[in-house]
Coordinates of C-alpha atoms in Angstrom, one line a residue:
X768 CA -54.1 -119.6 156.9
X769 CA -57.8 -120.0 156.5
X770 CA -59.1 -122.9 154.4
X771 CA -61.7 -120.9 152.6
X772 CA -61.8 -117.4 151.0
X773 CA -63.4 -114.6 152.9
X774 CA -66.1 -113.4 150.5
X775 CA -67.1 -116.4 148.3
X776 CA -66.1 -119.2 150.7
X777 CA -64.0 -120.9 148.0
X778 CA -61.7 -123.6 149.2
X779 CA -58.0 -122.9 149.2
X780 CA -55.4 -125.5 148.2
X781 CA -53.5 -126.2 151.4
X782 CA -49.7 -126.8 151.6
X783 CA -48.8 -130.4 151.2
X784 CA -52.4 -131.3 150.4
X785 CA -53.0 -134.5 148.6
X786 CA -55.2 -134.6 145.5
X787 CA -55.1 -130.8 145.0
X788 CA -57.2 -131.1 141.9
X789 CA -60.2 -132.0 144.0
X790 CA -60.1 -128.7 145.9
X791 CA -59.4 -126.8 142.7
X792 CA -62.4 -128.4 140.9
X793 CA -64.6 -127.7 143.9
X794 CA -63.7 -124.0 143.7
X795 CA -64.4 -124.0 139.9
X796 CA -67.8 -125.7 140.5
X797 CA -68.7 -123.0 143.1
X798 CA -67.6 -120.2 140.8
X799 CA -69.6 -121.7 137.9
X800 CA -72.7 -121.8 140.1
X801 CA -72.6 -118.3 141.6
X802 CA -70.9 -116.0 139.0
X803 CA -73.6 -114.5 136.8
X804 CA -76.2 -116.3 139.0
X805 CA -79.3 -117.4 137.2
X806 CA -82.1 -119.2 139.0
X807 CA -85.1 -121.1 137.6
X808 CA -87.3 -119.6 140.3
X809 CA -87.2 -117.6 143.6
X810 CA -88.6 -118.9 146.9
X811 CA -88.8 -122.5 145.6
X812 CA -89.8 -125.2 148.1
X813 CA -90.3 -128.4 146.1
X814 CA -87.3 -129.9 144.2
X815 CA -88.0 -130.7 140.5
X816 CA -88.4 -134.4 139.7
X817 CA -85.9 -134.3 136.8
X818 CA -83.6 -131.3 137.1
X819 CA -81.1 -130.7 134.3
X820 CA -77.4 -130.5 135.1
X821 CA -76.6 -127.0 136.3
X822 CA -80.1 -125.8 136.9
X823 CA -80.3 -123.6 140.0
X824 CA -83.1 -122.4 142.4
X825 CA -83.3 -119.8 145.2
X826 CA -85.0 -121.6 148.0
X827 CA -87.8 -120.3 150.1
X828 CA -88.4 -120.4 153.9
X829 CA -89.6 -124.1 154.1
X830 CA -88.1 -126.3 151.4
X831 CA -89.1 -129.9 151.3
X832 CA -87.7 -133.3 150.3
X833 CA -84.1 -133.2 149.2
X834 CA -84.0 -129.5 150.1
X835 CA -85.1 -129.9 153.8
X836 CA -82.8 -127.8 156.1
X837 CA -81.6 -125.5 153.3
X838 CA -84.0 -122.6 153.7
X839 CA -82.8 -119.4 152.0
X840 CA -79.9 -121.2 150.2
X841 CA -79.2 -121.5 146.6
X842 CA -79.6 -125.1 145.3
X843 CA -77.9 -126.2 142.1
X844 CA -78.1 -129.7 140.5
X845 CA -74.6 -130.7 139.7
X846 CA -72.9 -134.1 139.2
X847 CA -76.1 -135.9 139.9
X848 CA -76.8 -134.3 143.2
X849 CA -77.6 -131.1 145.0
X850 CA -75.0 -128.4 145.8
X851 CA -76.1 -125.8 148.3
X852 CA -74.6 -122.4 148.9
X853 CA -75.8 -119.7 151.3
X854 CA -76.0 -116.4 149.4
X855 CA -74.2 -113.4 150.8
X856 CA -75.6 -109.9 151.2
X857 CA -75.3 -108.1 147.9
X858 CA -75.4 -111.1 145.6
X859 CA -77.5 -110.6 142.6
X860 CA -79.6 -113.3 140.7
X861 CA -81.6 -113.3 137.6
X862 CA -84.8 -115.3 137.8
X863 CA -86.0 -117.2 134.7
X864 CA -89.5 -117.4 136.1
X865 CA -90.4 -114.6 136.8
X866 CA -88.0 -112.7 134.6
X867 CA -86.5 -110.3 137.2
X868 CA -83.4 -109.4 139.1
X869 CA -83.1 -109.7 142.8
X870 CA -80.5 -108.7 145.3
X871 CA -79.9 -110.8 148.4
X872 CA -80.1 -108.9 151.7

């Protein structure tokens, strides 16, 4: 059996796994991030100095600082650190600035 789901890459709880709540909470955190995806900005390259918990950005081609190596990913500030997810084709996101919808291709 795979350890992650096919479409959203959510972690599965494995048979005889210790601390199952950790895997479950990780999946909930990812769902909270990507379902009804709203980003502060598209093509962001510089991380904010004081992000609020849960704020999310769609990263551009050459992100810097804490975002280095995450080009094209979605970055969300959660639990005091950055959580990165690679968007799949067809995902939709609403941008706060500018106010617009985009579809990942």
